[in-house]
Amino acid sequence: MKSGKFDEELSRMNAIVDALTPNALILFNESFAATNEREGSEIARQIVSALLEQSHKIVFVSHQYAFTHGFYERQLATTLFLRADRQSDGRRTFKLVEGEPLSTSFGEDVYREVFSGHDEARADA
């Protein structure tokens, strides 16, 4: 890398925008996550707003709550919000359902899954 990860991402975004054709479909996957949530959310909001003004279609996967919830509150008729289905007991169905963005990504569940049993193994050693 010749610069930081975030700067590289902005350079790639600039190249993508320069190559767009009318009514393009743009897919984002955790874009602008190489900075803090406040800055990443604001940059994502500005870029997505500008692209929507040009009638582009956007699919954006994000854990940035400020960004997603800000668009959700605007109640745009052309916007659909999907999230991973989760049972009341925490089990996942691996289906996408329509719903309001959540302020959590359930990282604690991942932590438990990855590290479960490790504390017990250390206690036995």
PDB file of C-alpha atoms in Angstrom:
ATOM      1  CA  MET A   1       0.000   0.000   0.000  1.00  0.00           C
ATOM      2  CA  LYS A   2       1.226   3.457  -0.855  1.00  0.00           C
ATOM      3  CA  SER A   3      -1.061   5.153   1.670  1.00  0.00           C
ATOM      4  CA  GLY A   4      -3.464   4.237   4.464  1.00  0.00           C
ATOM      5  CA  LYS A   5      -6.330   1.809   3.975  1.00  0.00           C
ATOM      6  CA  PHE A   6      -8.950   4.554   4.175  1.00  0.00           C
ATOM      7  CA  ASP A   7      -7.143   6.721   1.617  1.00  0.00           C
ATOM      8  CA  GLU A   8      -6.866   3.705  -0.705  1.00  0.00           C
ATOM      9  CA  GLU A   9     -10.593   3.117  -0.357  1.00  0.00           C
ATOM     10  CA  LEU A  10     -11.393   6.729  -1.224  1.00  0.00           C
ATOM     11  CA  SER A  11      -9.132   6.498  -4.292  1.00  0.00           C
ATOM     12  CA  ARG A  12     -10.949   3.336  -5.451  1.00  0.00           C
ATOM     13  CA  MET A  13     -14.305   5.066  -4.872  1.00  0.00           C
ATOM     14  CA  ASN A  14     -13.166   7.988  -7.012  1.00  0.00           C
ATOM     15  CA  ALA A  15     -12.223   5.613  -9.851  1.00  0.00           C
ATOM     16  CA  ILE A  16     -15.570   3.801  -9.569  1.00  0.00           C
ATOM     17  CA  VAL A  17     -17.545   7.047  -9.673  1.00  0.00           C
ATOM     18  CA  ASP A  18     -15.597   8.186 -12.727  1.00  0.00           C
ATOM     19  CA  ALA A  19     -16.538   4.949 -14.537  1.00  0.00           C
ATOM     20  CA  LEU A  20     -20.277   4.924 -13.705  1.00  0.00           C
ATOM     21  CA  THR A  21     -22.839   4.849 -16.462  1.00  0.00           C
ATOM     22  CA  PRO A  22     -26.389   6.203 -16.046  1.00  0.00           C
ATOM     23  CA  ASN A  23     -28.595   4.191 -13.652  1.00  0.00           C
ATOM     24  CA  ALA A  24     -25.692   2.004 -12.520  1.00  0.00           C
ATOM     25  CA  LEU A  25     -25.987  -0.566  -9.750  1.00  0.00           C
ATOM     26  CA  ILE A  26     -23.290  -0.091  -7.105  1.00  0.00           C
ATOM     27  CA  LEU A  27     -22.537  -2.720  -4.462  1.00  0.00           C
ATOM     28  CA  PHE A  28     -20.864  -1.678  -1.205  1.00  0.00           C
ATOM     29  CA  ASN A  29     -19.632  -4.177   1.382  1.00  0.00           C
ATOM     30  CA  GLU A  30     -18.603  -2.638   4.700  1.00  0.00           C
ATOM     31  CA  SER A  31     -17.297   0.412   2.874  1.00  0.00           C
ATOM     32  CA  PHE A  32     -15.731   3.264   4.837  1.00  0.00           C
ATOM     33  CA  ALA A  33     -15.170   1.050   7.880  1.00  0.00           C
ATOM     34  CA  ALA A  34     -11.433   1.810   7.897  1.00  0.00           C
ATOM     35  CA  THR A  35     -12.118   4.922   9.964  1.00  0.00           C
ATOM     36  CA  ASN A  36     -14.216   5.560  13.057  1.00  0.00           C
ATOM     37  CA  GLU A  37     -17.986   5.098  12.859  1.00  0.00           C
ATOM     38  CA  ARG A  38     -18.851   8.807  12.960  1.00  0.00           C
ATOM     39  CA  GLU A  39     -16.550   9.725  10.079  1.00  0.00           C
ATOM     40  CA  GLY A  40     -17.268   6.565   8.082  1.00  0.00           C
ATOM     41  CA  SER A  41     -21.019   7.070   8.451  1.00  0.00           C
ATOM     42  CA  GLU A  42     -20.829  10.696   7.352  1.00  0.00           C
ATOM     43  CA  ILE A  43     -18.674   9.900   4.318  1.00  0.00           C
ATOM     44  CA  ALA A  44     -20.967   7.006   3.367  1.00  0.00           C
ATOM     45  CA  ARG A  45     -24.029   9.248   3.767  1.00  0.00           C
ATOM     46  CA  GLN A  46     -22.585  11.936   1.513  1.00  0.00           C
ATOM     47  CA  ILE A  47     -21.455   9.508  -1.184  1.00  0.00           C
ATOM     48  CA  VAL A  48     -24.692   7.506  -1.181  1.00  0.00           C
ATOM     49  CA  SER A  49     -26.800  10.682  -1.223  1.00  0.00           C
ATOM     50  CA  ALA A  50     -24.868  12.007  -4.233  1.00  0.00           C
ATOM     51  CA  LEU A  51     -25.203   8.675  -6.049  1.00  0.00           C
ATOM     52  CA  LEU A  52     -28.938   8.502  -5.340  1.00  0.00           C
ATOM     53  CA  GLU A  53     -29.365  12.032  -6.718  1.00  0.00           C
ATOM     54  CA  GLN A  54     -27.920  10.676  -9.980  1.00  0.00           C
ATOM     55  CA  SER A  55     -30.540   7.841 -10.005  1.00  0.00           C
ATOM     56  CA  HIS A  56     -28.047   5.067  -9.317  1.00  0.00           C
ATOM     57  CA  LYS A  57     -29.185   1.925  -7.512  1.00  0.00           C
ATOM     58  CA  ILE A  58     -27.238   1.012  -4.394  1.00  0.00           C
ATOM     59  CA  VAL A  59     -26.858  -2.091  -2.257  1.00  0.00           C
ATOM     60  CA  PHE A  60     -24.932  -1.307   0.916  1.00  0.00           C
ATOM     61  CA  VAL A  61     -23.928  -3.865   3.560  1.00  0.00           C
ATOM     62  CA  SER A  62     -22.897  -2.052   6.723  1.00  0.00           C
ATOM     63  CA  HIS A  63     -22.559  -2.275  10.485  1.00  0.00           C
ATOM     64  CA  GLN A  64     -22.379   1.521  10.714  1.00  0.00           C
ATOM     65  CA  TYR A  65     -25.507   2.257  12.703  1.00  0.00           C
ATOM     66  CA  ALA A  66     -25.366   6.058  12.370  1.00  0.00           C
ATOM     67  CA  PHE A  67     -25.275   5.711   8.582  1.00  0.00           C
ATOM     68  CA  THR A  68     -27.982   3.055   8.220  1.00  0.00           C
ATOM     69  CA  HIS A  69     -30.335   4.470  10.823  1.00  0.00           C
ATOM     70  CA  GLY A  70     -29.994   7.962   9.358  1.00  0.00           C
ATOM     71  CA  PHE A  71     -31.267   6.690   6.006  1.00  0.00           C
ATOM     72  CA  TYR A  72     -33.951   4.613   7.722  1.00  0.00           C
ATOM     73  CA  GLU A  73     -35.318   7.701   9.482  1.00  0.00           C
ATOM     74  CA  ARG A  74     -35.673   9.484   6.137  1.00  0.00           C
ATOM     75  CA  GLN A  75     -38.355   6.907   5.193  1.00  0.00           C
ATOM     76  CA  LEU A  76     -37.503   7.047   1.481  1.00  0.00           C
ATOM     77  CA  ALA A  77     -39.994   5.102  -0.634  1.00  0.00           C
ATOM     78  CA  THR A  78     -37.138   3.664  -2.700  1.00  0.00           C
ATOM     79  CA  THR A  79     -35.227   2.284   0.292  1.00  0.00           C
ATOM     80  CA  LEU A  80     -35.383  -1.251   1.674  1.00  0.00           C
ATOM     81  CA  PHE A  81     -33.585  -2.338   4.833  1.00  0.00           C
ATOM     82  CA  LEU A  82     -32.732  -5.997   5.351  1.00  0.00           C
ATOM     83  CA  ARG A  83     -31.022  -7.656   8.269  1.00  0.00           C
ATOM     84  CA  ALA A  84     -30.127 -11.176   9.302  1.00  0.00           C
ATOM     85  CA  ASP A  85     -33.052 -12.938  10.954  1.00  0.00           C
ATOM     86  CA  ARG A  86     -32.530 -13.761  14.599  1.00  0.00           C
ATOM     87  CA  GLN A  87     -34.810 -15.854  16.800  1.00  0.00           C
ATOM     88  CA  SER A  88     -35.810 -14.577  20.247  1.00  0.00           C
ATOM     89  CA  ASP A  89     -33.389 -17.096  21.804  1.00  0.00           C
ATOM     90  CA  GLY A  90     -30.527 -15.746  19.659  1.00  0.00           C
ATOM     91  CA  ARG A  91     -30.463 -18.541  17.078  1.00  0.00           C
ATOM     92  CA  ARG A  92     -29.990 -17.474  13.476  1.00  0.00           C
ATOM     93  CA  THR A  93     -32.056 -18.698  10.533  1.00  0.00           C
ATOM     94  CA  PHE A  94     -29.609 -17.440   7.874  1.00  0.00           C
ATOM     95  CA  LYS A  95     -32.476 -15.590   6.188  1.00  0.00           C
ATOM     96  CA  LEU A  96     -32.717 -11.903   5.430  1.00  0.00           C
ATOM     97  CA  VAL A  97     -35.794 -10.095   6.711  1.00  0.00           C
ATOM     98  CA  GLU A  98     -36.986  -6.544   6.296  1.00  0.00           C
ATOM     99  CA  GLY A  99     -36.450  -4.474   9.402  1.00  0.00           C
ATOM    100  CA  GLU A 100     -35.114  -1.371  11.074  1.00  0.00           C
ATOM    101  CA  PRO A 101     -31.314  -1.222  11.437  1.00  0.00           C
ATOM    102  CA  LEU A 102     -30.109  -2.422  14.836  1.00  0.00           C
ATOM    103  CA  SER A 103     -27.539  -0.659  16.974  1.00  0.00           C
ATOM    104  CA  THR A 104     -25.681  -3.935  17.548  1.00  0.00           C
ATOM    105  CA  SER A 105     -23.954  -6.428  15.277  1.00  0.00           C
ATOM    106  CA  PHE A 106     -24.089  -9.096  18.002  1.00  0.00           C
ATOM    107  CA  GLY A 107     -20.308  -9.232  18.258  1.00  0.00           C
ATOM    108  CA  GLU A 108     -20.653 -10.664  21.761  1.00  0.00           C
ATOM    109  CA  ASP A 109     -22.204 -13.792  20.212  1.00  0.00           C
ATOM    110  CA  VAL A 110     -19.184 -14.207  17.945  1.00  0.00           C
ATOM    111  CA  TYR A 111     -16.849 -13.729  20.902  1.00  0.00           C
ATOM    112  CA  ARG A 112     -18.657 -16.443  22.884  1.00  0.00           C
ATOM    113  CA  GLU A 113     -18.623 -18.813  19.922  1.00  0.00           C
ATOM    114  CA  VAL A 114     -14.916 -18.336  19.225  1.00  0.00           C
ATOM    115  CA  PHE A 115     -13.708 -18.345  22.807  1.00  0.00           C
ATOM    116  CA  SER A 116     -16.173 -20.696  24.494  1.00  0.00           C
ATOM    117  CA  GLY A 117     -14.363 -23.316  26.499  1.00  0.00           C
ATOM    118  CA  HIS A 118     -11.001 -21.525  26.376  1.00  0.00           C
ATOM    119  CA  ASP A 119     -11.337 -20.198  29.931  1.00  0.00           C
ATOM    120  CA  GLU A 120     -12.173 -23.695  31.147  1.00  0.00           C
ATOM    121  CA  ALA A 121      -9.157 -25.169  29.332  1.00  0.00           C
ATOM    122  CA  ARG A 122      -6.844 -22.615  30.998  1.00  0.00           C
ATOM    123  CA  ALA A 123      -8.316 -23.404  34.421  1.00  0.00           C
ATOM    124  CA  ASP A 124      -7.579 -27.100  33.901  1.00  0.00           C
ATOM    125  CA  ALA A 125      -3.945 -26.463  32.895  1.00  0.00           C
TER     126      ALA A 125
END
